Every structure is written in C-alpha cells, then in structure tokens.
Amino acid sequence: MADLIKTADGKTDGPPAVPAEPQGPPERSVRVVILALMIAMLLAMLDNLIVGTAMPTIVGDLGGLEHLSWVVTSYTLATAASTPIWGKLGDMYGRKGIFLTSIVIFLIGSVLSGMAQDMGQLIGFRAVQGLGAGGLMVGVMAIIGDLVPPRERGKYQGMMAGVMAVAMIGGPLVGGTLTDHLGWRWSFYINLPLGAVALVMITTVLHLPARERTARKVDYLGAALLTVGITAIVLVTTWGGSEYAWDSAVIMELIAIGVAALAGFLFVETRAAEPIIPLHIFRNRNFTLMSVVGFMAGFVMFGAVLFLPLYQQSVQGASATNSGLLLLPMLLAMMLVSLVAGRVTTSTGRYKVFPIVGSILMVAGLFLLAQMDTGTTRLTSGVYMAVLGAGMGFLMQITMLVAQNSVEMKDMGVASSSTTLFRTLGSSFGVAIMGALFTGRVQDEMAARGGGAATAHSAQLDAAGLAQLPARAREAYEFAVSSGTHIAFLVAAGAGLIAIAASLFVKEVPLRGAGPEAKAAPPVAEV
C-alpha cells in the first residue's frame, strides 16, 4: 500500500509520508512537562483578565484615560503579530530554547509594566509583554505536539480546557483582590512567581529530540509584511465602529494597507527559502478546514465571554463578580466534554464526529441564548450556556489536534501558530462584529423607548450608571440589552453554520501513534 494517496489535483488529504515518530518519553515524565506547560499557558490566559479588572485603578493613578484602550490593544497586536513568527523560529532553531525565550520576554514585559510611571510607558511595556505572550500558547501546543503522538494527545485535552476555565473565572477575582489589597502593580508582578516556576520546570524536565542544525535564512520580508497585515486587521476590528466610523478614511486606509500587505506576503512566501508560514500546509484539506473551524470557534467564544456577563449584569442584576461565576455552566461543560472527547479519541483513534457534533451544539447553544429576554431566569440561561459550552468543548482542542496531525513534524510549529492565529483573528472579528451590532441595537432601542440625551451613550452604561437611571429608562435599557444580545448571538449562530459545513468535509485520517504500530500503519488518506 502506498504511504500516501493523492487526490486528482495533486492535493493531499492526510499528512505527508514521514518516518514513524520515535517512542515518546515515559508517561510520568510527560505529565510533569505538561504541568509546566500548563503554568505557562495560564500566564498567557490570565493576563488580560487580571489587568482588565485593575484598569480603573490604573487610570486613576497614571491618568491618560483617552489612551486606555491601547493598554489592551498594544498587547493584543503584539501577541497576534508575533504568533506565527514564534512558531517558525521554533521549527528552525529548536522548540525549547525559543519557548524559554518567550517566557523571559513575557516576564520582562510584566516587570516593566508594573514599574510604569505613565500611560505611555505602560502601553509600550504591554507591547513587550504581548510579544512574549505570542510565543507562550504556540510553544505549549507545539511542544505537546513534539512530545505526545496525536493518538495519545486526547488524554491531556481536559487539562487544557481546565486551565482555560480557571483563567476565565479566576482572572477577574485575582485581579480585583490584588488591586484592592496590594495595588494594581501586582496585577503584573503576580506573573513572576508563576513564570519562575515554569522556567525552572521546563529547563530541568523538558527534553526534546535533537534537531538537525542547518544554515537557514530567516524570512524577514515575509515576517514584516505579515506583521503589517495582521496589525491592520486587528486595528480595523478594534477601532471600527468605536473609535472611528466603519466608512471613515482611517478604517478604509487600514483595510487597504492590510489587503496590500497580505497580498505581498502571499507573493513573498511562494519564493522564500524558509517561509514564515509555508503555504503548502494549506494544500491539506483537513488543515484548511480546521483553520476555518478554529476561526469560527474564536469568533463565538470571545463574543460569548464578552456579552454574557454584560447581559447578566444589566438584565439579570448580577454583580461583576457573580457574572463571572455565572459563566460556570458554560466553562464546566466545556471542560468535561473536552475531557471525554479526548479520552474517546485516544481509545478509538476516531475524531471526525467531534467537530461536527461540536459545531451543531455550538449553533444550538447560540440560538438558545439569542432567545433570552428580560424575563429569562438564571437557571434557564445557565442551561443554554451549558449547551454552548459542550459544543466548544468538542471543538477547542480537536481543531489543534487534527491540524497538527495534518502536517509533517518539521512544520509542527507553524501548524500550531497558524491555528492559534486564525482563532485569535476570529475572536477579533467576533468581538468587533457582535459589538457593533449590539451597540447599534441598544442605542436604537433606547432612542425609541428611553429617549433623551441622558441615554445617548447607553451602550456603555456600567452597573453604577444603570442604578442612577429613572425606573422607566432602566426598564428600557434592560429591554435594549436583551434585544442587542439577541441580534449578537443570532449573528454568531450564523457564523457557526460555516463551522458545521467545514466539519462535514473533514476526512478521518488515522492519528499518528507511537511505537511499532505506527511503523506498520503510516497515515493513509482517502481519495
């Protein structure tokens, strides 16, 4: 039997035929390494959630309210732009050293951010922090891809989903506690002990297979063009509809710059000796489809995390702290389902059903959430969130697993970084599009029901501002928020339909294993 079957157009549906992967390290050693990697992953996930809680205090101390959004934007931009570069550097020069470097840069940015004396310094130091964060998630995923064969990787999915749940629930709580008792600077300094533990553990226990070292030329032009393109996209999604109108000159110019830079990037990548993102990985059907599914999962996930707490606070009367805890049904369902899906994948080697079922549940959950109104109880919304969480649990790690199984080992880093990048870009588009629709609907409803100049900026009301409104205006606002939530989640459900369509075309290529059976049965793609 041939190692690989190609389709009529020369494209492959399975990973290229490569030598069987060596037997991995003992499972106990792998678990220790995974623990260290999860600490690093927690660093990246916690940061924005902790800092977001501290932002009002930071502005009160440093001033610069007009530059507030840049504290988050600079971090996000640096993270997104550096993600594919970290992945490629890991492939070229070795995963461990590059990963440790990203942790060190993240910690340096954390220290400098905690020492900032004005808003300009904080924005710059947050960019340094984001530069390191770009390598954290990619490094974790790529190292797991090196250490654990895809067939065995499902065992650790529940752990990764658990870290995400801990970050989303614990981030605001930790941020508020640190700010209230130790000061806002500790929102950054808290990264140091966690980062130190991760550094020590990874340095001492992580041992990856030696790589062949050859002289390679870094694709600087491709990296620059990709950075410009990603920066323009993120700025469009961040500024559009908030800082600038969607049809303003600034947004149009950014779109033009982004399109031109990405077109130039694609041209350069076809000729580069060591492209930042080798375009041949997109010839694999499964990899491309998982990129689409990952984009849509990011679109939905971060939009839900943004708008559900806002609905719970504005309509259901939850406090800021409780609204985070009320996300537990979604996060617990996501963690449990991810764990079960991982175990089943490990025991059977089959996975195609999971992205299909996950996408269907995701759309069903979003449609149910779109039905919430001013009379929806917390129990009912909790059940709806659990349906969405179950769908996300099937998708969040399976997309990475299938993507990594679709490429050669030498491209593990760029596969991990590309999948992460698409999910990040999906979250940017999700927040921008859902946010624009939500804000527009809230303002329209308030104009129709609430009236008056006092409600002109009602889409940005916080709990304190809401309490000061007259009873009639408050009722109008509650209706407006539920109406805005309705349209936002309906749009997200529409995006989820694309994920369903993409999942249906996934081909179940056998997951690579370890040991003699891997040698006897190399991956074979169906025609």
Coordinates of C-alpha atoms in Angstrom, one line a residue:
M1 CA 0.0 0.0 0.0
A2 CA 1.3 3.4 -0.8
D3 CA 2.3 5.6 2.1
L4 CA 0.1 8.4 0.8
I5 CA -2.7 8.7 -1.7
K6 CA -3.1 12.0 -3.6
T7 CA -6.3 13.4 -5.0
A8 CA -6.6 14.1 -8.7
D9 CA -5.4 17.7 -8.3
G10 CA -2.3 16.7 -6.5
K11 CA -3.5 17.8 -3.1
T12 CA -3.2 15.5 -0.1
D13 CA -5.9 14.8 2.5
G14 CA -3.5 13.3 5.0
P15 CA -0.1 14.2 6.4
P16 CA 2.8 13.5 4.1
A17 CA 4.5 10.2 4.5
V18 CA 7.2 10.6 7.1
P19 CA 9.3 8.3 9.2
A20 CA 7.4 6.9 12.2
E21 CA 7.7 9.1 15.3
P22 CA 10.0 7.7 18.0
Q23 CA 8.7 6.2 21.2
G24 CA 7.9 9.1 23.5
P25 CA 9.2 9.6 27.0
P26 CA 7.5 7.7 29.9
E27 CA 4.0 9.0 30.7
R28 CA 5.1 10.2 34.2
S29 CA 7.7 12.4 32.7
V30 CA 5.3 13.7 30.1
R31 CA 2.8 14.6 32.9
V32 CA 5.5 16.7 34.7
V33 CA 6.3 18.5 31.5
I34 CA 2.6 19.1 30.7
L35 CA 2.2 20.6 34.2
A36 CA 5.0 23.1 33.5
L37 CA 3.4 23.9 30.1
M38 CA 0.0 24.4 31.7
I39 CA 1.6 27.0 34.1
A40 CA 3.0 28.9 31.1
M41 CA -0.4 28.6 29.3
L42 CA -2.1 30.0 32.4
L43 CA 0.2 33.0 32.3
A44 CA -0.9 33.9 28.8
M45 CA -4.6 33.4 29.5
L46 CA -4.8 35.1 32.9
D47 CA -3.0 38.4 32.0
N48 CA -5.7 40.3 30.2
L49 CA -8.4 39.1 32.6
I50 CA -6.4 40.3 35.6
V51 CA -5.4 43.6 34.1
G52 CA -8.9 44.3 32.9
T53 CA -10.1 44.3 36.5
A54 CA -7.3 46.7 37.5
M55 CA -7.8 49.2 34.7
P56 CA -10.0 51.7 36.6
T57 CA -7.4 51.9 39.4
I58 CA -4.5 52.2 36.8
V59 CA -6.2 55.1 35.1
G60 CA -6.8 56.8 38.4
D61 CA -3.1 56.5 39.3
L62 CA -1.4 57.2 35.9
G63 CA -4.1 59.3 34.2
G64 CA -4.4 59.1 30.4
L65 CA -8.0 57.9 30.2
E66 CA -8.0 58.8 26.4
H67 CA -5.3 56.1 25.9
L68 CA -7.0 53.4 28.0
S69 CA -7.9 51.1 25.1
W70 CA -4.3 51.0 23.9
V71 CA -3.2 49.2 27.1
V72 CA -5.2 46.2 25.8
T73 CA -4.7 46.9 22.1
S74 CA -0.9 47.1 22.2
Y75 CA -0.8 43.7 24.0
T76 CA -3.2 42.1 21.5
L77 CA -1.4 43.5 18.5
A78 CA 2.0 42.3 19.6
T79 CA 0.6 38.8 20.5
A80 CA -1.2 38.3 17.2
A81 CA 1.6 39.7 15.0
S82 CA 4.3 37.6 16.8
T83 CA 2.4 34.3 17.0
P84 CA 3.4 32.9 13.5
I85 CA 7.0 34.1 13.9
W86 CA 7.4 32.3 17.2
G87 CA 6.1 29.1 15.6
K88 CA 8.5 29.3 12.7
L89 CA 11.5 30.1 14.9
G90 CA 10.7 27.0 17.0
D91 CA 10.7 24.9 13.8
M92 CA 14.0 26.3 12.7
Y93 CA 16.1 26.6 15.9
G94 CA 14.5 24.2 18.4
R95 CA 11.4 24.4 20.4
K96 CA 12.8 24.5 24.0
G97 CA 15.1 27.5 23.6
I98 CA 12.6 29.6 21.7
F99 CA 9.9 28.8 24.2
L100 CA 12.1 29.7 27.2
T101 CA 12.9 33.0 25.4
S102 CA 9.3 33.8 25.0
I103 CA 8.7 33.3 28.8
V104 CA 11.6 35.5 29.7
I105 CA 10.4 38.3 27.4
F106 CA 6.9 38.0 28.9
L107 CA 8.3 38.3 32.4
I108 CA 10.5 41.3 31.5
G109 CA 7.4 43.0 30.0
S110 CA 5.5 42.2 33.2
V111 CA 8.1 43.7 35.4
L112 CA 8.4 46.8 33.3
S113 CA 4.6 47.2 33.1
G114 CA 4.4 47.0 36.9
M115 CA 7.1 49.8 37.1
A116 CA 5.4 52.1 34.5
Q117 CA 5.2 55.7 35.6
D118 CA 2.8 57.0 32.9
M119 CA 0.3 55.6 30.4
G120 CA 2.7 55.9 27.5
Q121 CA 5.3 53.6 29.3
L122 CA 2.6 51.1 30.3
I123 CA 1.4 50.9 26.7
G124 CA 4.9 50.3 25.4
F125 CA 5.7 47.7 28.1
R126 CA 2.5 45.9 27.5
A127 CA 3.6 45.5 23.8
V128 CA 6.8 43.8 25.1
Q129 CA 4.6 41.6 27.3
G130 CA 2.4 40.7 24.3
L131 CA 5.5 39.9 22.2
G132 CA 6.4 37.2 24.7
A133 CA 2.8 36.0 25.1
G134 CA 2.7 35.3 21.4
G135 CA 5.2 32.5 21.9
L136 CA 3.6 31.1 25.0
M137 CA 0.5 29.5 23.5
V138 CA 2.3 28.4 20.3
G139 CA 5.1 26.9 22.3
V140 CA 2.8 24.9 24.6
M141 CA 0.9 23.5 21.6
A142 CA 4.0 22.7 19.5
I143 CA 5.9 21.1 22.4
I144 CA 2.9 18.9 23.2
G145 CA 2.9 18.0 19.5
D146 CA 6.5 17.0 19.7
L147 CA 6.2 15.0 22.9
V148 CA 2.8 13.3 22.6
P149 CA 1.7 11.4 19.5
P150 CA -1.8 12.7 18.2
R151 CA -3.4 9.4 19.2
E152 CA -2.4 9.9 22.8
R153 CA -2.9 13.7 22.9
G154 CA -6.5 13.5 23.8
K155 CA -5.6 12.4 27.4
Y156 CA -4.5 16.0 28.1
Q157 CA -7.4 17.9 26.5
G158 CA -9.3 18.1 29.7
M159 CA -6.3 19.6 31.5
M160 CA -6.0 22.4 28.8
A161 CA -9.8 23.1 28.9
G162 CA -9.5 23.2 32.7
V163 CA -6.7 25.8 32.6
M164 CA -8.9 28.0 30.3
A165 CA -11.8 27.7 32.8
V166 CA -9.6 28.6 35.7
A167 CA -8.3 31.6 33.9
M168 CA -11.7 32.9 32.9
I169 CA -13.2 32.5 36.4
G170 CA -10.1 33.2 38.4
G171 CA -8.7 36.1 36.4
P172 CA -11.2 38.8 37.4
L173 CA -11.2 37.5 41.0
V174 CA -7.4 37.6 41.3
G175 CA -7.2 40.9 39.6
G176 CA -9.7 42.5 42.0
T177 CA -8.1 41.0 45.1
L178 CA -4.6 42.1 44.1
T179 CA -5.7 45.6 43.2
D180 CA -7.7 46.1 46.4
H181 CA -5.0 44.7 48.8
L182 CA -1.6 45.1 47.2
G183 CA -2.1 47.7 44.5
W184 CA -2.5 47.5 40.7
R185 CA 1.2 46.9 40.0
W186 CA 0.8 43.4 41.5
S187 CA -1.5 42.6 38.6
F188 CA 1.7 42.4 36.6
Y189 CA 4.1 41.2 39.3
I190 CA 2.0 38.2 40.0
N191 CA 3.4 36.7 36.8
L192 CA 6.9 36.5 38.2
P193 CA 6.4 33.6 40.6
L194 CA 4.3 31.6 38.1
G195 CA 6.8 32.3 35.4
A196 CA 9.8 31.4 37.6
V197 CA 8.2 28.0 38.3
A198 CA 7.5 27.4 34.7
L199 CA 11.1 28.4 33.7
V200 CA 12.7 26.1 36.3
M201 CA 10.5 23.1 35.5
I202 CA 10.8 23.4 31.7
T203 CA 14.6 23.9 31.9
T204 CA 15.1 20.8 34.1
V205 CA 12.4 18.3 32.9
L206 CA 11.8 19.1 29.2
H207 CA 14.0 17.1 26.9
L208 CA 13.1 17.1 23.2
P209 CA 14.6 15.1 20.4
A210 CA 17.8 16.7 19.0
R211 CA 17.2 18.6 15.7
E212 CA 19.5 18.7 12.7
R213 CA 21.1 22.2 12.6
T214 CA 21.5 23.7 9.1
A215 CA 22.2 27.2 7.9
R216 CA 18.8 28.8 7.3
K217 CA 17.9 32.3 6.3
V218 CA 15.1 34.0 8.2
D219 CA 12.2 35.3 6.0
Y220 CA 12.4 38.9 7.3
L221 CA 10.4 40.4 4.4
G222 CA 7.6 37.8 4.9
A223 CA 7.6 38.4 8.7
A224 CA 7.4 42.2 8.2
L225 CA 4.6 42.0 5.6
L226 CA 2.6 39.6 7.8
T227 CA 3.1 41.8 10.9
V228 CA 1.8 44.8 9.0
G229 CA -1.2 42.9 7.6
I230 CA -2.2 41.4 11.0
T231 CA -1.7 44.8 12.7
A232 CA -4.0 46.4 10.2
I233 CA -6.7 43.7 10.6
V234 CA -6.7 43.9 14.4
L235 CA -6.8 47.7 14.3
V236 CA -9.8 47.6 11.9
T237 CA -11.7 45.2 14.2
T238 CA -10.7 47.2 17.3
W239 CA -11.4 50.7 16.1
G240 CA -14.2 50.1 13.6
G241 CA -17.5 51.3 15.0
S242 CA -16.0 52.6 18.2
E243 CA -13.0 55.0 17.7
Y244 CA -13.9 55.6 14.0
A245 CA -16.9 55.0 11.8
W246 CA -16.7 51.9 9.6
D247 CA -16.7 54.1 6.5
S248 CA -14.2 56.6 7.8
A249 CA -10.9 57.4 6.0
V250 CA -8.8 55.8 8.7
I251 CA -10.6 52.5 8.6
M252 CA -10.6 52.4 4.8
E253 CA -6.9 53.1 4.7
L254 CA -6.2 50.4 7.3
I255 CA -8.2 47.9 5.2
A256 CA -6.2 48.9 2.1
I257 CA -2.9 48.6 3.9
G258 CA -3.9 45.2 5.3
V259 CA -5.0 43.8 2.0
A260 CA -1.9 45.1 0.2
A261 CA 0.4 43.7 3.0
L262 CA -1.2 40.3 3.0
A263 CA -1.2 40.1 -0.8
G264 CA 2.5 40.9 -0.7
F265 CA 3.1 38.3 2.0
L266 CA 1.5 35.6 -0.1
F267 CA 3.7 36.5 -3.1
V268 CA 6.9 36.5 -0.9
E269 CA 6.0 33.2 0.7
T270 CA 5.9 31.4 -2.6
R271 CA 9.5 32.4 -3.2
A272 CA 11.1 32.4 0.3
A273 CA 13.5 29.6 1.2
E274 CA 12.1 29.4 4.7
P275 CA 8.7 31.0 4.6
I276 CA 7.2 32.1 7.9
I277 CA 4.0 30.2 7.0
P278 CA 4.7 27.6 4.4
L279 CA 1.7 27.8 2.0
H280 CA 1.9 24.1 1.2
I281 CA 0.3 23.2 4.6
F282 CA -2.9 24.7 3.3
R283 CA -3.0 22.2 0.5
N284 CA -4.0 19.7 3.1
R285 CA -7.8 19.6 3.2
N286 CA -8.1 18.9 6.9
F287 CA -5.6 21.6 7.9
T288 CA -7.5 24.2 6.0
L289 CA -10.9 23.1 7.3
M290 CA -9.6 23.1 10.9
S291 CA -8.3 26.7 10.3
V292 CA -11.9 27.7 9.3
V293 CA -13.5 25.9 12.3
G294 CA -10.9 27.4 14.6
F295 CA -11.6 30.9 13.3
M296 CA -15.4 30.4 13.9
A297 CA -14.8 28.9 17.3
G298 CA -12.8 32.0 18.3
F299 CA -15.5 34.3 16.8
V300 CA -18.1 32.7 19.0
M301 CA -16.1 32.0 22.2
F302 CA -14.8 35.5 22.9
G303 CA -18.1 37.1 21.8
A304 CA -20.0 34.9 24.3
V305 CA -17.5 35.7 27.1
L306 CA -17.9 39.4 26.4
F307 CA -21.7 39.7 26.1
L308 CA -23.0 37.1 28.6
P309 CA -21.6 38.9 31.7
L310 CA -23.0 42.1 30.3
Y311 CA -26.4 40.6 29.9
Q312 CA -26.2 39.0 33.4
Q313 CA -25.3 42.3 35.0
S314 CA -27.6 44.6 33.1
V315 CA -30.7 42.4 32.8
Q316 CA -30.4 39.7 35.5
G317 CA -29.0 42.0 38.1
A318 CA -25.7 40.1 38.8
S319 CA -22.7 41.8 40.3
A320 CA -19.4 41.9 38.3
T321 CA -18.0 39.1 40.4
N322 CA -21.1 37.0 40.2
S323 CA -21.4 37.4 36.5
G324 CA -18.0 35.7 36.2
L325 CA -19.2 32.8 38.4
L326 CA -22.4 32.6 36.4
L327 CA -20.3 31.5 33.4
L328 CA -19.5 28.3 35.3
P329 CA -22.2 26.2 33.4
M330 CA -20.5 27.0 30.1
L331 CA -16.9 26.5 31.3
L332 CA -17.6 23.3 33.2
A333 CA -19.5 21.8 30.3
M334 CA -16.6 22.8 28.0
M335 CA -14.0 21.2 30.3
L336 CA -16.0 17.9 30.9
V337 CA -16.8 17.4 27.2
S338 CA -13.3 18.2 26.2
L339 CA -12.1 15.6 28.6
V340 CA -14.5 12.9 27.3
A341 CA -13.8 13.7 23.7
G342 CA -10.0 13.4 24.4
R343 CA -10.4 10.1 26.1
V344 CA -12.6 8.7 23.3
T345 CA -10.2 9.9 20.6
T346 CA -7.3 8.3 22.4
S347 CA -9.1 4.9 22.8
T348 CA -10.6 4.8 19.3
G349 CA -8.4 7.0 17.2
R350 CA -11.5 8.5 15.6
Y351 CA -12.3 12.2 15.7
K352 CA -14.4 13.3 12.7
V353 CA -17.7 13.2 14.7
F354 CA -16.5 15.6 17.3
P355 CA -16.1 18.8 15.2
I356 CA -19.5 18.0 13.6
V357 CA -21.3 17.5 16.8
G358 CA -19.4 20.4 18.4
S359 CA -20.4 22.8 15.7
I360 CA -24.1 21.7 15.8
L361 CA -24.2 22.1 19.6
M362 CA -22.4 25.5 19.3
V363 CA -25.1 26.8 16.9
A364 CA -27.9 25.3 19.0
G365 CA -26.5 27.0 22.2
L366 CA -26.1 30.3 20.4
F367 CA -29.7 30.1 19.0
L368 CA -31.0 29.4 22.5
L369 CA -29.0 32.3 24.0
A370 CA -30.5 34.5 21.3
Q371 CA -33.9 33.8 22.8
M372 CA -33.1 35.3 26.2
D373 CA -35.2 38.4 27.2
T374 CA -35.8 40.4 30.3
G375 CA -37.7 37.5 31.9
T376 CA -35.2 34.8 31.4
T377 CA -34.1 33.2 34.7
R378 CA -30.5 32.4 35.6
L379 CA -31.3 28.7 35.6
T380 CA -32.6 28.9 32.0
S381 CA -29.6 30.9 30.8
G382 CA -27.3 28.5 32.6
V383 CA -28.7 25.6 30.7
Y384 CA -28.3 27.5 27.4
M385 CA -24.7 28.3 28.3
A386 CA -24.0 24.6 29.1
V387 CA -25.2 23.7 25.6
L388 CA -22.8 26.3 24.1
G389 CA -20.0 25.1 26.4
A390 CA -20.5 21.5 25.3
G391 CA -20.1 22.5 21.7
M392 CA -17.0 24.5 22.4
G393 CA -15.6 21.5 24.4
F394 CA -15.8 19.3 21.3
L395 CA -14.0 22.0 19.2
M396 CA -11.3 23.8 21.2
Q397 CA -8.7 21.1 21.3
I398 CA -9.8 18.8 18.5
T399 CA -9.1 21.6 15.9
M400 CA -5.5 21.8 17.1
L401 CA -5.2 18.0 17.2
V402 CA -6.4 17.5 13.6
A403 CA -4.3 20.4 12.3
Q404 CA -1.1 19.0 13.9
N405 CA -1.9 15.6 12.6
S406 CA -2.1 17.0 9.1
V407 CA 1.5 18.2 8.7
E408 CA 4.9 16.8 8.9
M409 CA 6.8 17.1 12.2
K410 CA 9.1 19.7 10.8
D411 CA 6.1 22.0 10.3
M412 CA 4.6 21.4 13.8
G413 CA 5.4 24.9 15.0
V414 CA 3.9 26.8 12.0
A415 CA 0.8 24.5 12.1
S416 CA 0.3 25.3 15.8
S417 CA 0.9 29.0 15.3
S418 CA -1.3 29.3 12.2
T419 CA -4.2 27.5 14.0
T420 CA -3.7 29.8 17.0
L421 CA -3.5 32.9 14.8
F422 CA -6.8 32.0 13.0
R423 CA -8.5 31.6 16.4
T424 CA -7.1 34.9 17.5
L425 CA -8.3 36.7 14.4
G426 CA -11.7 35.0 14.7
S427 CA -12.0 36.4 18.2
S428 CA -11.1 39.9 17.0
F429 CA -13.7 39.8 14.2
G430 CA -16.3 38.3 16.6
V431 CA -15.9 41.0 19.2
A432 CA -16.0 43.7 16.5
I433 CA -19.0 42.5 14.5
M434 CA -21.1 41.3 17.5
G435 CA -20.1 44.5 19.4
A436 CA -21.1 46.8 16.5
L437 CA -24.5 45.1 16.1
F438 CA -25.1 45.0 19.9
T439 CA -24.2 48.7 20.4
G440 CA -26.3 49.8 17.4
R441 CA -29.4 47.8 18.6
V442 CA -29.1 49.1 22.2
Q443 CA -28.9 52.7 21.0
D444 CA -31.8 52.3 18.6
E445 CA -34.0 50.7 21.3
M446 CA -33.0 53.4 23.8
A447 CA -33.8 56.1 21.4
A448 CA -37.2 54.5 20.7
R449 CA -38.1 53.7 24.3
G450 CA -35.9 55.7 26.7
G451 CA -35.4 58.9 24.8
G452 CA -33.5 61.9 26.0
A453 CA -29.8 62.9 25.9
A454 CA -29.2 61.1 29.1
T455 CA -29.3 57.8 27.3
A456 CA -27.3 58.8 24.2
H457 CA -24.4 56.6 25.3
S458 CA -26.4 53.9 27.0
A459 CA -24.5 51.0 25.3
Q460 CA -21.6 51.8 27.6
L461 CA -23.5 52.1 30.9
D462 CA -21.9 50.3 33.9
A463 CA -23.8 49.0 37.0
A464 CA -23.4 52.3 38.8
G465 CA -24.7 54.3 35.9
L466 CA -27.6 52.0 35.4
A467 CA -28.7 52.3 39.1
Q468 CA -28.9 56.1 38.6
L469 CA -31.4 55.9 35.8
P470 CA -35.1 56.6 36.4
A471 CA -37.2 53.4 36.5
R472 CA -38.6 53.9 33.0
A473 CA -35.2 54.4 31.5
R474 CA -33.8 51.4 33.4
E475 CA -36.5 49.2 32.1
A476 CA -35.9 50.5 28.6
Y477 CA -32.2 49.7 29.0
E478 CA -32.8 46.2 30.1
F479 CA -35.0 45.6 27.1
A480 CA -32.4 47.2 24.8
V481 CA -29.6 45.0 26.2
S482 CA -31.6 41.8 25.8
S483 CA -32.5 42.9 22.2
G484 CA -28.8 43.7 21.5
T485 CA -27.8 40.3 22.9
H486 CA -30.4 38.6 20.7
I487 CA -29.0 40.1 17.4
A488 CA -25.4 39.5 18.5
F489 CA -26.0 35.8 19.2
L490 CA -28.0 35.2 16.1
V491 CA -25.1 36.5 14.0
A492 CA -22.7 34.3 15.9
A493 CA -25.1 31.3 15.2
G494 CA -24.9 32.2 11.5
A495 CA -21.1 32.1 11.8
G496 CA -21.4 28.7 13.5
L497 CA -23.2 27.3 10.4
I498 CA -19.9 27.8 8.5
A499 CA -18.1 25.6 11.1
I500 CA -20.7 22.9 10.6
A501 CA -20.2 23.0 6.8
A502 CA -16.4 22.9 7.2
S503 CA -16.6 20.0 9.6
L504 CA -18.7 17.8 7.3
F505 CA -15.8 17.8 4.8
V506 CA -13.1 16.6 7.2
K507 CA -11.6 13.3 6.3
E508 CA -10.8 10.9 9.1
V509 CA -7.1 10.4 8.5
P510 CA -5.7 7.9 11.2
L511 CA -4.0 9.7 14.0
R512 CA -0.3 9.1 14.3
G513 CA 0.7 6.9 17.2
A514 CA 3.9 5.8 18.7
G515 CA 5.8 2.5 18.7
P516 CA 5.7 -0.4 16.4
E517 CA 2.1 0.1 15.3
A518 CA 2.9 3.5 13.9
K519 CA 5.6 2.0 11.8
A520 CA 3.3 -0.7 10.5
A521 CA 0.5 1.6 9.6
P522 CA 1.6 5.0 8.3
P523 CA -1.2 7.6 7.7
V524 CA -3.2 6.9 4.6
A525 CA -5.5 9.5 3.0
E526 CA -8.8 8.6 1.4
V527 CA -9.3 9.6 -2.2

